[in-house]
PDB file of C-alpha atoms in Angstrom:
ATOM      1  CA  UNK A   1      -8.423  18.334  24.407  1.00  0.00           C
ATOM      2  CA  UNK A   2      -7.845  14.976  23.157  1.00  0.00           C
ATOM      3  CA  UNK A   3      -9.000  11.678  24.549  1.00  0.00           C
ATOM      4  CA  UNK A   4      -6.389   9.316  26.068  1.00  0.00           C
ATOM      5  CA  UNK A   5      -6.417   6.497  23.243  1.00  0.00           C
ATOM      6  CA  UNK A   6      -6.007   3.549  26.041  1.00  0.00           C
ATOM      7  CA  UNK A   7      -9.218   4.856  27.235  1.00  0.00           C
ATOM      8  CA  UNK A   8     -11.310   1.488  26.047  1.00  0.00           C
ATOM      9  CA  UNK A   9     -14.505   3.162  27.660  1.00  0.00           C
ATOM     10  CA  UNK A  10     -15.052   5.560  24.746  1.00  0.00           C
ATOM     11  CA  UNK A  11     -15.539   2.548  22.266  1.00  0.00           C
ATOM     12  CA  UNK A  12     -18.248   1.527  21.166  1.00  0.00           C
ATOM     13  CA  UNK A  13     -18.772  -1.260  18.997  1.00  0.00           C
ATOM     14  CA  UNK A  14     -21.405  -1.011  16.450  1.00  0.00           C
ATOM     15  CA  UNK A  15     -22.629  -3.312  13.571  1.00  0.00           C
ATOM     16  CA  UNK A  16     -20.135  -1.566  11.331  1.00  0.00           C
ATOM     17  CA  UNK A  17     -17.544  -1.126  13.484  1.00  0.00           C
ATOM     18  CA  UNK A  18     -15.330  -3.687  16.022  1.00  0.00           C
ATOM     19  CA  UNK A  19     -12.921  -2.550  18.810  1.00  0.00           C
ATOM     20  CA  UNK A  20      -9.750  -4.153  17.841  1.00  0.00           C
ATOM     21  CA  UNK A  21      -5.872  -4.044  19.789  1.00  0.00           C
ATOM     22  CA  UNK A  22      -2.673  -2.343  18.926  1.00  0.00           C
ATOM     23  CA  UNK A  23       0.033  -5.417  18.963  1.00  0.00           C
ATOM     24  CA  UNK A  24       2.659  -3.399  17.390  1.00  0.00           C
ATOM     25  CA  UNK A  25       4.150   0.055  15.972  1.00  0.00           C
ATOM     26  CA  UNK A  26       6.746   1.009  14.204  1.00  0.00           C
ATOM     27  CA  UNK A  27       7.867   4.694  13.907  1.00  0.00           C
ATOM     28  CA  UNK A  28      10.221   4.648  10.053  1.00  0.00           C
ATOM     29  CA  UNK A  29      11.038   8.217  10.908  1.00  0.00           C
ATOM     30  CA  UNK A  30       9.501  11.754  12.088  1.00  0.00           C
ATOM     31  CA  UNK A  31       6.836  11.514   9.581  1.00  0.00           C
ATOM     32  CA  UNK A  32       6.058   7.898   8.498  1.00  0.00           C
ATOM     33  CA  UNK A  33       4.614   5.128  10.945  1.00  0.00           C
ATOM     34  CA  UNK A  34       3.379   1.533  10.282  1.00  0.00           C
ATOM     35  CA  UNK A  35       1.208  -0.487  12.945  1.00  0.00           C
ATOM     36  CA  UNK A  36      -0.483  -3.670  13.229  1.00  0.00           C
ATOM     37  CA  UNK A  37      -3.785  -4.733  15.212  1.00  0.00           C
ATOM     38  CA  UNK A  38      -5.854  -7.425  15.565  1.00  0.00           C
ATOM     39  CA  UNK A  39      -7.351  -9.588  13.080  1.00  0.00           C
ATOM     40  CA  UNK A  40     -11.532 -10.673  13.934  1.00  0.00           C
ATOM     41  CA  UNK A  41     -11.892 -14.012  12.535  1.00  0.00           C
ATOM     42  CA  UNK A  42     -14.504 -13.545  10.575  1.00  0.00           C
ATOM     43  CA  UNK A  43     -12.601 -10.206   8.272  1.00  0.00           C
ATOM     44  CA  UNK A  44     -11.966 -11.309   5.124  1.00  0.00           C
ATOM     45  CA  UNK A  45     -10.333  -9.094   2.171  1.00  0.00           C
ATOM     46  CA  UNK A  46      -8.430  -9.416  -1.171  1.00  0.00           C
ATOM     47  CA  UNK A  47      -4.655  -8.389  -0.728  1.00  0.00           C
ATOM     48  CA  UNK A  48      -4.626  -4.517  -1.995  1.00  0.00           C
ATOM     49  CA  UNK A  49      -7.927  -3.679  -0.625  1.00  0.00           C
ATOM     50  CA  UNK A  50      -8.695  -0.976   1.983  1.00  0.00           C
ATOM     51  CA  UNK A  51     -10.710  -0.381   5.275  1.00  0.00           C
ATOM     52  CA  UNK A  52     -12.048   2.329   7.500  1.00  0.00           C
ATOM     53  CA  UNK A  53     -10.061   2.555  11.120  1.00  0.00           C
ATOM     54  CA  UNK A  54     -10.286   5.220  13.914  1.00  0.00           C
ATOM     55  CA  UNK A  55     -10.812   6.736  17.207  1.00  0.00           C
ATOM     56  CA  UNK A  56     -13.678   8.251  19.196  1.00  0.00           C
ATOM     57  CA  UNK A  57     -13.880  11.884  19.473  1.00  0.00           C
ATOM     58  CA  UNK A  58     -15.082  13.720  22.130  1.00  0.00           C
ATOM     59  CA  UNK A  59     -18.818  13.180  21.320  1.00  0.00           C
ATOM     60  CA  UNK A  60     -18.593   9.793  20.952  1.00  0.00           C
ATOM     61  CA  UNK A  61     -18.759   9.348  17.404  1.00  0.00           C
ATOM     62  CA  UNK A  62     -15.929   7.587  15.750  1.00  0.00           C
ATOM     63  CA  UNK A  63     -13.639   9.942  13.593  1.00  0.00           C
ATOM     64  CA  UNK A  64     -12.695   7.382  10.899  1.00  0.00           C
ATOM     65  CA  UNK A  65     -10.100   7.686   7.265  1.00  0.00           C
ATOM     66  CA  UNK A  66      -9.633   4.984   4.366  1.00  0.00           C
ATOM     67  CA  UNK A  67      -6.572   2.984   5.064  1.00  0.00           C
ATOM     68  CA  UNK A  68      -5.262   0.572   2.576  1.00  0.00           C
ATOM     69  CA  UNK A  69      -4.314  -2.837   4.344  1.00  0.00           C
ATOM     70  CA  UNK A  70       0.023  -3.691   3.933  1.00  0.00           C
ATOM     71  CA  UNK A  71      -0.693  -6.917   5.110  1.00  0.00           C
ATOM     72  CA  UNK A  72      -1.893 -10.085   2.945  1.00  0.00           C
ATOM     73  CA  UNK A  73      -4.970 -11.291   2.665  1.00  0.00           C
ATOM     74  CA  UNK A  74      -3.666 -14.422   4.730  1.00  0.00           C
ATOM     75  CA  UNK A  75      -1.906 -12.666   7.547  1.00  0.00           C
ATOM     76  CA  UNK A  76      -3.032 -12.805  10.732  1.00  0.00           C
ATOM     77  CA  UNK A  77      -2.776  -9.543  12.047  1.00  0.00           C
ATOM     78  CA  UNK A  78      -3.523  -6.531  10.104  1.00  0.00           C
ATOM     79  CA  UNK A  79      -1.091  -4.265   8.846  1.00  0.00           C
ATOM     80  CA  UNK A  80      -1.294  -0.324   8.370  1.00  0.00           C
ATOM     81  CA  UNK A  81       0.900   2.441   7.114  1.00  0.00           C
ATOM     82  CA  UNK A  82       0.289   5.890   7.594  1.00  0.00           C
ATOM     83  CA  UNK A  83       2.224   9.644   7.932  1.00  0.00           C
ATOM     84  CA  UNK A  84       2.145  11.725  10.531  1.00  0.00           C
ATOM     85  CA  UNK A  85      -0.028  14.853  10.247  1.00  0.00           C
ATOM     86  CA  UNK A  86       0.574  17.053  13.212  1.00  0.00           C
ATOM     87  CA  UNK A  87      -2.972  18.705  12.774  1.00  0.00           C
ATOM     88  CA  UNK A  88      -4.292  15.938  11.159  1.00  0.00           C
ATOM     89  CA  UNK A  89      -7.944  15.064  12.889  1.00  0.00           C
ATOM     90  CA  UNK A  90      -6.791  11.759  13.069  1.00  0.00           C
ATOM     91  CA  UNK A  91      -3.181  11.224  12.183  1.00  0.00           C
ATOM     92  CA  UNK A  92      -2.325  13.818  15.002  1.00  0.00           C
ATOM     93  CA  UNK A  93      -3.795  11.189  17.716  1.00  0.00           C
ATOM     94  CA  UNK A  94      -3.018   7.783  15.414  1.00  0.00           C
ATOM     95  CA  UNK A  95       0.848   8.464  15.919  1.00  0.00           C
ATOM     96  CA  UNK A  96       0.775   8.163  19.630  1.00  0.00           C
ATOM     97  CA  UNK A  97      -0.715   5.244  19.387  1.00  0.00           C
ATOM     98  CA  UNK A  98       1.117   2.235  21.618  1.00  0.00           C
ATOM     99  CA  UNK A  99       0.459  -1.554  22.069  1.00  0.00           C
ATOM    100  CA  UNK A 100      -1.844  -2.614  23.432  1.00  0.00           C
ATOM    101  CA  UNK A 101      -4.272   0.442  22.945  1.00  0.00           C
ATOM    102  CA  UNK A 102      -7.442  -0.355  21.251  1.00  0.00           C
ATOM    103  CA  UNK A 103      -8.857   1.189  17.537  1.00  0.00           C
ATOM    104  CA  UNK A 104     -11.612   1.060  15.659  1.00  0.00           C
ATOM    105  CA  UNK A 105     -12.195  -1.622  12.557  1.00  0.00           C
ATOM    106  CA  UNK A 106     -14.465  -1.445   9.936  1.00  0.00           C
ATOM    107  CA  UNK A 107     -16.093  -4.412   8.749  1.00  0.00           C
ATOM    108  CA  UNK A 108     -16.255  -3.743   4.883  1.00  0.00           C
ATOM    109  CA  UNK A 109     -12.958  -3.705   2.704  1.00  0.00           C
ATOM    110  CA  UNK A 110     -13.191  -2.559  -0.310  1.00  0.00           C
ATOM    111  CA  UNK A 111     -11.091  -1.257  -3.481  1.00  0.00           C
ATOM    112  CA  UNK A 112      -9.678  -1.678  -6.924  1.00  0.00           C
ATOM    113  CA  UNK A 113      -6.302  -1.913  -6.619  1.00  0.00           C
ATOM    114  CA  UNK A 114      -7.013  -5.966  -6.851  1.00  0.00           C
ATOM    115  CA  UNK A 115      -6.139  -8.327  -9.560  1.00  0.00           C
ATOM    116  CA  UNK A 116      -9.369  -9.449  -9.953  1.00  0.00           C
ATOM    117  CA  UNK A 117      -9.254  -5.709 -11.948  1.00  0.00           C
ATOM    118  CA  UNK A 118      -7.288  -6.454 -14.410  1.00  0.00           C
ATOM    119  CA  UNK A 119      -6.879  -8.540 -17.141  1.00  0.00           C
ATOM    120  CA  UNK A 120      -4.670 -10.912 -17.595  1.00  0.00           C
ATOM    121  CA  UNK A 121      -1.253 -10.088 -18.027  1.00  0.00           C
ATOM    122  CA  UNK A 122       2.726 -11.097 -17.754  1.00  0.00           C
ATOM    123  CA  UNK A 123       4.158  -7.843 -15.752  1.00  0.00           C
ATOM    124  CA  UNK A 124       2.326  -6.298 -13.541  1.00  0.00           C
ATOM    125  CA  UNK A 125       3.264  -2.848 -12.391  1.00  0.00           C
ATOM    126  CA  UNK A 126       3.018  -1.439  -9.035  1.00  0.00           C
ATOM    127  CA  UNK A 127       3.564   2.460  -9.492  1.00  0.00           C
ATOM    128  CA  UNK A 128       3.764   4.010  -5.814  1.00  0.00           C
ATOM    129  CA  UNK A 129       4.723   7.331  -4.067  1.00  0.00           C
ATOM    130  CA  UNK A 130       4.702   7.765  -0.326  1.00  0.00           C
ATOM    131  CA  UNK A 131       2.527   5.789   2.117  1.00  0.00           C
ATOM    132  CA  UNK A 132       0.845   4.630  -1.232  1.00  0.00           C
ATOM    133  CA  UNK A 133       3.233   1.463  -1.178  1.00  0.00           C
ATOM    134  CA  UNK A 134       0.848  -0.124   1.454  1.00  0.00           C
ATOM    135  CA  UNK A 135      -1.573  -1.917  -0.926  1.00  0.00           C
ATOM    136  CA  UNK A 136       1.534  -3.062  -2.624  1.00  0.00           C
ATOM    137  CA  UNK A 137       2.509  -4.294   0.695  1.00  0.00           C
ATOM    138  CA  UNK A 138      -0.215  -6.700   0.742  1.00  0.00           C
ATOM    139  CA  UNK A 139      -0.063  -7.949  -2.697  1.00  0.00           C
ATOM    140  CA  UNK A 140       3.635  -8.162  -3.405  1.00  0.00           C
ATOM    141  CA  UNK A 141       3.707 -10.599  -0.198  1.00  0.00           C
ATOM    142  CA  UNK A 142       0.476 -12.968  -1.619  1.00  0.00           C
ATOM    143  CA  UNK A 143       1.181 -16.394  -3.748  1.00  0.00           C
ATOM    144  CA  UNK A 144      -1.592 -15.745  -5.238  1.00  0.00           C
ATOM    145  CA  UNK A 145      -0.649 -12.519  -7.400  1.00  0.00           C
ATOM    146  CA  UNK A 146       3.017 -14.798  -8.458  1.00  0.00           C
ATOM    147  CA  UNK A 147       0.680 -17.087 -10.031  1.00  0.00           C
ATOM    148  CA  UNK A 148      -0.702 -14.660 -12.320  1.00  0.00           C
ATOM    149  CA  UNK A 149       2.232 -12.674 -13.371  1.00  0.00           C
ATOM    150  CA  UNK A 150       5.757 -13.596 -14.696  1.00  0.00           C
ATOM    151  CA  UNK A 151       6.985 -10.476 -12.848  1.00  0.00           C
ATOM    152  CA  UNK A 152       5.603  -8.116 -10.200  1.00  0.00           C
ATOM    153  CA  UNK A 153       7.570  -4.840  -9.961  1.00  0.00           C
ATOM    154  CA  UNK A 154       6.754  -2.725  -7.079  1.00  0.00           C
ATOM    155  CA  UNK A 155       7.970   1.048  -7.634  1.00  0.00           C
ATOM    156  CA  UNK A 156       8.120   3.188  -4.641  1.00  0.00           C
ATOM    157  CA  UNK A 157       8.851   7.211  -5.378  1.00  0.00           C
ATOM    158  CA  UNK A 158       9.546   9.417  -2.282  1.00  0.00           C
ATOM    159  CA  UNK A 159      11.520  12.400  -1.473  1.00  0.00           C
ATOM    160  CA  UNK A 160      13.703  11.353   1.270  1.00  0.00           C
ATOM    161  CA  UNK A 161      15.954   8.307   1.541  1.00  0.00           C
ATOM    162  CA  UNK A 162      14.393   7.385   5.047  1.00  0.00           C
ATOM    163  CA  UNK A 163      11.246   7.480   3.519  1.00  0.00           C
ATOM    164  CA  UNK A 164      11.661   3.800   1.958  1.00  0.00           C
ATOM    165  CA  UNK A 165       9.427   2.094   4.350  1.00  0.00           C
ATOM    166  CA  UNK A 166       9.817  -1.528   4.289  1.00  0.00           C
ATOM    167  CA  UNK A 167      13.221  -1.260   2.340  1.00  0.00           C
ATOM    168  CA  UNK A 168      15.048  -3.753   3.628  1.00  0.00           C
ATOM    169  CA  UNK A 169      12.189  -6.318   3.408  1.00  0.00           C
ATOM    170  CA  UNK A 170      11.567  -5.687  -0.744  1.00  0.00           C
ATOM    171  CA  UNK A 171      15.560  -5.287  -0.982  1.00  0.00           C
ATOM    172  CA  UNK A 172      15.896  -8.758   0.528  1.00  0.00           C
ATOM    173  CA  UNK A 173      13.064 -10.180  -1.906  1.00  0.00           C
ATOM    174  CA  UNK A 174      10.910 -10.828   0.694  1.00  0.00           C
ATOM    175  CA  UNK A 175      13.516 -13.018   2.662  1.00  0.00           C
ATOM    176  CA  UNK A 176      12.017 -15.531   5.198  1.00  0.00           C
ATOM    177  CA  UNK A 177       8.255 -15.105   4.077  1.00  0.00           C
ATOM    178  CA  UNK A 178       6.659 -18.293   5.314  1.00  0.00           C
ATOM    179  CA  UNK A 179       4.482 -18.467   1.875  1.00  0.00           C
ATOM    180  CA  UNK A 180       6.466 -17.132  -1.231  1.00  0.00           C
ATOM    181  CA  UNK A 181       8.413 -19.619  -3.100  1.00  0.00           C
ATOM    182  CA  UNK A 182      11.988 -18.893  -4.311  1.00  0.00           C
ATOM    183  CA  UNK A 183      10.985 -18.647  -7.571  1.00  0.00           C
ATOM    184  CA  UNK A 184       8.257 -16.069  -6.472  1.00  0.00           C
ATOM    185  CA  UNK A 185      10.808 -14.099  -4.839  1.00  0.00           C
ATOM    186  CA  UNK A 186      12.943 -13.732  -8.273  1.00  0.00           C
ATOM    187  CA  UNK A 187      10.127 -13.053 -10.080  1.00  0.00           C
ATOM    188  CA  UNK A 188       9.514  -9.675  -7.680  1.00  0.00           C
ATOM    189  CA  UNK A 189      11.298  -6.726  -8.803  1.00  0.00           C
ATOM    190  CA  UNK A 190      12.034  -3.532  -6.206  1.00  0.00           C
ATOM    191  CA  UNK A 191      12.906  -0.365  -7.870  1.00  0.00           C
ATOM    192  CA  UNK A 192      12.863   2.923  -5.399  1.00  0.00           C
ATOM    193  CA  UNK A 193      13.499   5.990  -6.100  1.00  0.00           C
ATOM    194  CA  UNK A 194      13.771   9.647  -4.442  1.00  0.00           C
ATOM    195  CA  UNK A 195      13.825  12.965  -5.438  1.00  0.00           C
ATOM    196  CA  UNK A 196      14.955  15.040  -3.158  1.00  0.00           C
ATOM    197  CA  UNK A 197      18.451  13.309  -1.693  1.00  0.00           C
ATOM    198  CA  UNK A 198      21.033  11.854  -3.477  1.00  0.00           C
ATOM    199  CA  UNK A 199      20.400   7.998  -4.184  1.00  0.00           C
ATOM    200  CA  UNK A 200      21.152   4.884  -6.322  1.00  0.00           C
ATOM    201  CA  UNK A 201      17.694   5.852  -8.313  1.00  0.00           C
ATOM    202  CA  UNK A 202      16.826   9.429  -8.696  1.00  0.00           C
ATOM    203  CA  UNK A 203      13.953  11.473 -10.405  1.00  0.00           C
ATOM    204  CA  UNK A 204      10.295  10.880 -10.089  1.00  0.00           C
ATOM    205  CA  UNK A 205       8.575   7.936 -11.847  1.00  0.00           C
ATOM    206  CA  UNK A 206       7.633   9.318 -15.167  1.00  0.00           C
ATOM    207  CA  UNK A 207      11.346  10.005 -15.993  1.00  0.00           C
ATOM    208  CA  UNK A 208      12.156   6.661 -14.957  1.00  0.00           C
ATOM    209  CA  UNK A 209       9.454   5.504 -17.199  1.00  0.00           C
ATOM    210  CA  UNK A 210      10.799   8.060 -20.261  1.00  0.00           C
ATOM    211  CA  UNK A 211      14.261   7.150 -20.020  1.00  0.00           C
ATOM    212  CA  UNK A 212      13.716   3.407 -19.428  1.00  0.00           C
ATOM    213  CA  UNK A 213      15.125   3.111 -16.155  1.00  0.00           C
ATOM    214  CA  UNK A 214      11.672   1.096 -14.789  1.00  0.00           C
ATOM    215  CA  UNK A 215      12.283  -1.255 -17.171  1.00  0.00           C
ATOM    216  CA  UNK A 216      16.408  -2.048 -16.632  1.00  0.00           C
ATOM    217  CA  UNK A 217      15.366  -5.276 -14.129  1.00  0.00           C
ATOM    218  CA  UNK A 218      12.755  -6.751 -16.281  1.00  0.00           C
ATOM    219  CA  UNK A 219      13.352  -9.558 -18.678  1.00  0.00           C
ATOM    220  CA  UNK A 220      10.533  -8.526 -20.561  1.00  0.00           C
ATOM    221  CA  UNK A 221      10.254  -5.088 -23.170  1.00  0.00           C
ATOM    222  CA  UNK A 222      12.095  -2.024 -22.065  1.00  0.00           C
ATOM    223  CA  UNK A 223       9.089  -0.103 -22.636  1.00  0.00           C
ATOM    224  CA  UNK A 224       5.199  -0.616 -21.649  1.00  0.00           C
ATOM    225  CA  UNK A 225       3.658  -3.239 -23.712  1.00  0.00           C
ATOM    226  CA  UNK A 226      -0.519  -2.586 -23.095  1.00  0.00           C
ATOM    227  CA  UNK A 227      -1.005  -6.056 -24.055  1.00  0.00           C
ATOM    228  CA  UNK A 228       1.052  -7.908 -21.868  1.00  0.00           C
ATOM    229  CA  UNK A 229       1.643  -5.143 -18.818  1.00  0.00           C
ATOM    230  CA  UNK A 230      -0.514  -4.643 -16.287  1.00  0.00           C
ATOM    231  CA  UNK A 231      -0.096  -1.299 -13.899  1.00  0.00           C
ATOM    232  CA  UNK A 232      -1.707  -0.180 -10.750  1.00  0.00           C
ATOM    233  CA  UNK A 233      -1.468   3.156  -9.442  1.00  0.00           C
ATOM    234  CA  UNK A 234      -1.635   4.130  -5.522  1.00  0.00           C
ATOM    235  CA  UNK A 235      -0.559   7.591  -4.833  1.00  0.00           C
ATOM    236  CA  UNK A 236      -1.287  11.715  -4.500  1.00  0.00           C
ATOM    237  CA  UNK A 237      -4.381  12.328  -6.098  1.00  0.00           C
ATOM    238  CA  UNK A 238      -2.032  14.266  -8.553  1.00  0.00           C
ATOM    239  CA  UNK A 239       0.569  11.511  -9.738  1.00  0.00           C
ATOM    240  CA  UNK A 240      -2.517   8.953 -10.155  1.00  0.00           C
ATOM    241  CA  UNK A 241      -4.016  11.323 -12.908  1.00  0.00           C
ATOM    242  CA  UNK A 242      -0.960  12.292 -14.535  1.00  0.00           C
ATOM    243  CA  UNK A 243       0.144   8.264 -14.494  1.00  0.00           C
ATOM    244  CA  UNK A 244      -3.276   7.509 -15.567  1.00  0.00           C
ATOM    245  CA  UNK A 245      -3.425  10.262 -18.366  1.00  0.00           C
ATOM    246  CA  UNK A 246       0.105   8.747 -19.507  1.00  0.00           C
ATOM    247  CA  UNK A 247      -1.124   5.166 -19.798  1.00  0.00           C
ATOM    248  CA  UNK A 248      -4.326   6.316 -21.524  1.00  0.00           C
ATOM    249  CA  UNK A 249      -2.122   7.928 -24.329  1.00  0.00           C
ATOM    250  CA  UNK A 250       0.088   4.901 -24.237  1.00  0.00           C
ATOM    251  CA  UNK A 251      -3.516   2.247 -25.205  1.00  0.00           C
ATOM    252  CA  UNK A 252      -3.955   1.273 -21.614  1.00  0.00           C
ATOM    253  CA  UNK A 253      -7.515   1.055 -20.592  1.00  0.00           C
ATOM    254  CA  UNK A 254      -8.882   1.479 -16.981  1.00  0.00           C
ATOM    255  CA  UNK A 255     -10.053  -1.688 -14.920  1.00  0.00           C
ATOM    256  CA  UNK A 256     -12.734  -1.980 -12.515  1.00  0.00           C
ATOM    257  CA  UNK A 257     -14.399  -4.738  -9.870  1.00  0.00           C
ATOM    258  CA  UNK A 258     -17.462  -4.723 -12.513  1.00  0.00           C
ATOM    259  CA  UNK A 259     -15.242  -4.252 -15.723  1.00  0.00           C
ATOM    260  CA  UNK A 260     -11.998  -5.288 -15.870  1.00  0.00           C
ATOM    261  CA  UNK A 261      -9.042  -3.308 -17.875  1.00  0.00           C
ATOM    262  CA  UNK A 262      -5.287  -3.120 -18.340  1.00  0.00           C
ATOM    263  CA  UNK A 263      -4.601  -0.448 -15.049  1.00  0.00           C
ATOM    264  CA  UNK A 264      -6.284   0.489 -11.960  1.00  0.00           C
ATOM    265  CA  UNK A 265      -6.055   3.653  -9.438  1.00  0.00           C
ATOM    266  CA  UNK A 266      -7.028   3.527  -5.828  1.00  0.00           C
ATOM    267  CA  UNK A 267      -9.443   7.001  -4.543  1.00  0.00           C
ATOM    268  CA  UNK A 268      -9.190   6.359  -1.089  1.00  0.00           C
ATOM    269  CA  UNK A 269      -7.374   9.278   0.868  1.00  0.00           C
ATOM    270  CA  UNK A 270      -5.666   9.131   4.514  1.00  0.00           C
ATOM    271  CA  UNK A 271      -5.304  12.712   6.579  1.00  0.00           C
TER     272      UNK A 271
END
């Protein structure tokens, strides 16, 4: 039997762990949900990192899952997007979740789909599919990244049409974000795609990339250019190693924290 979630006696907080508060959901369809909590003061990360959140489980211990953060490093409430796994451990709780209910917050981001990664570059690539669009989330919405790039093209794959979480918001460029400039706002580039429904953009993201189609918006080469582009990769554990297998054969090095390189992929899973 699962524990009521509002139930703020079964927290605990712990020196790796705070209790934090559900200020918002939003349910993008049957399978898909975004929520925001709570920001401590003191939680600091770079925009594409990722963090452990959670419940308690019936003994007490906290049942916890990697979750990249879709908000910027400068928000002020944190940001999460996640699918809804009706056996799921977690997921099967996590989508009942309601305002106002509290959840558990690591205190350690971490990651590598940063920019401190990478070299520098003009173009920089984000290569999505599914809830792997959140670390984009949090970097296509950061001055900081439009400072380093001439364009930032954020490429979202999924197989339904309602799957296009945030749509609206990356169709609109952004529109009324208190930081971006307008000329950060051109700069960003929004191609989605879906396989399984008609749509504008069909076919997953290696034809696109084939048959030039992820290139159409950019000013730049209609093709990947491993000295200029940059590419990050957040996924299934199956499209990151066939994108990064493709890049490899294309010149494109791996990045890390400790060594950076022309692409990055992102490990962390969410069930």
């Amino acid at each position: 039997m699962n524990l009521p979630i509002t139930d703020r006696s079964q927290f605990t907080e712990s020196s790796a762990l705070t209790i934090e508060t559900i200020t918002h959901v939003h349910h993008w369809n049957d399978s898909l949900f975004s929520l925001k909590m709570t920001r401590p003061a003191s939680f600091r990360f770079r925009s594409g990192e990722f963090i452990m959140i959670g419940l308690p489980q019936e003994n007490g211990k906290p049942l916890l899952r990697a979750y990249s953060m879709a908000s910027p490093s400068y928000a002020e409430e944190l940001e999460f997007l996640s699918i809804k796994v009706q056996d799921g451990p977690l997921t099967s709780r996590l989508q009942h979740i309601k305002e106002g209910d509290p959840i558990y917050l690591g205190k350690k981001p971490t990651g590598t789909l940063v920019t401190d990664a990478l070299l520098p570059g003009k173009r920089l690539f984000m290569l999505s599919t599914g809830t792997g669009l959140a670390p984009f989330m949090s970097l296509v919405r950061d001055p900081e990244v439009y400072a380093m790039y001439d364009e930032v093209i954020v490429v979202h794959s999924v197989r339904q049409v309602a799957d296009l979480a945030y749509r609206e918001l990356l169709e609109s460029k952004l529109e009324g974000d208190p930081l971006l400039e307008d000329e950060d706002r051109e700069r960003m580039i929004y191609v989605p795609t879906v396989t399984r429904e008609p749509f504008r953009t069909q076919g997953r993201i290696q034809a696109l990339i084939d048959d030039g189609r992820l290139f159409e918006q950019s000013k730049g080469p209609q093709r990947f250019v491993p000295d200029d582009d940059r590419v990050m990769l957040c996924g299934s554990m199956a499209m990151i190693k066939d994108h990064a297998a493709d890049l490899e054969r294309r010149g494109f090095t791996e990045g890390s924290n400790a060594q950076p390189g022309q692409f990055v992929i992102e490990r962390a899973f969410v069930g």
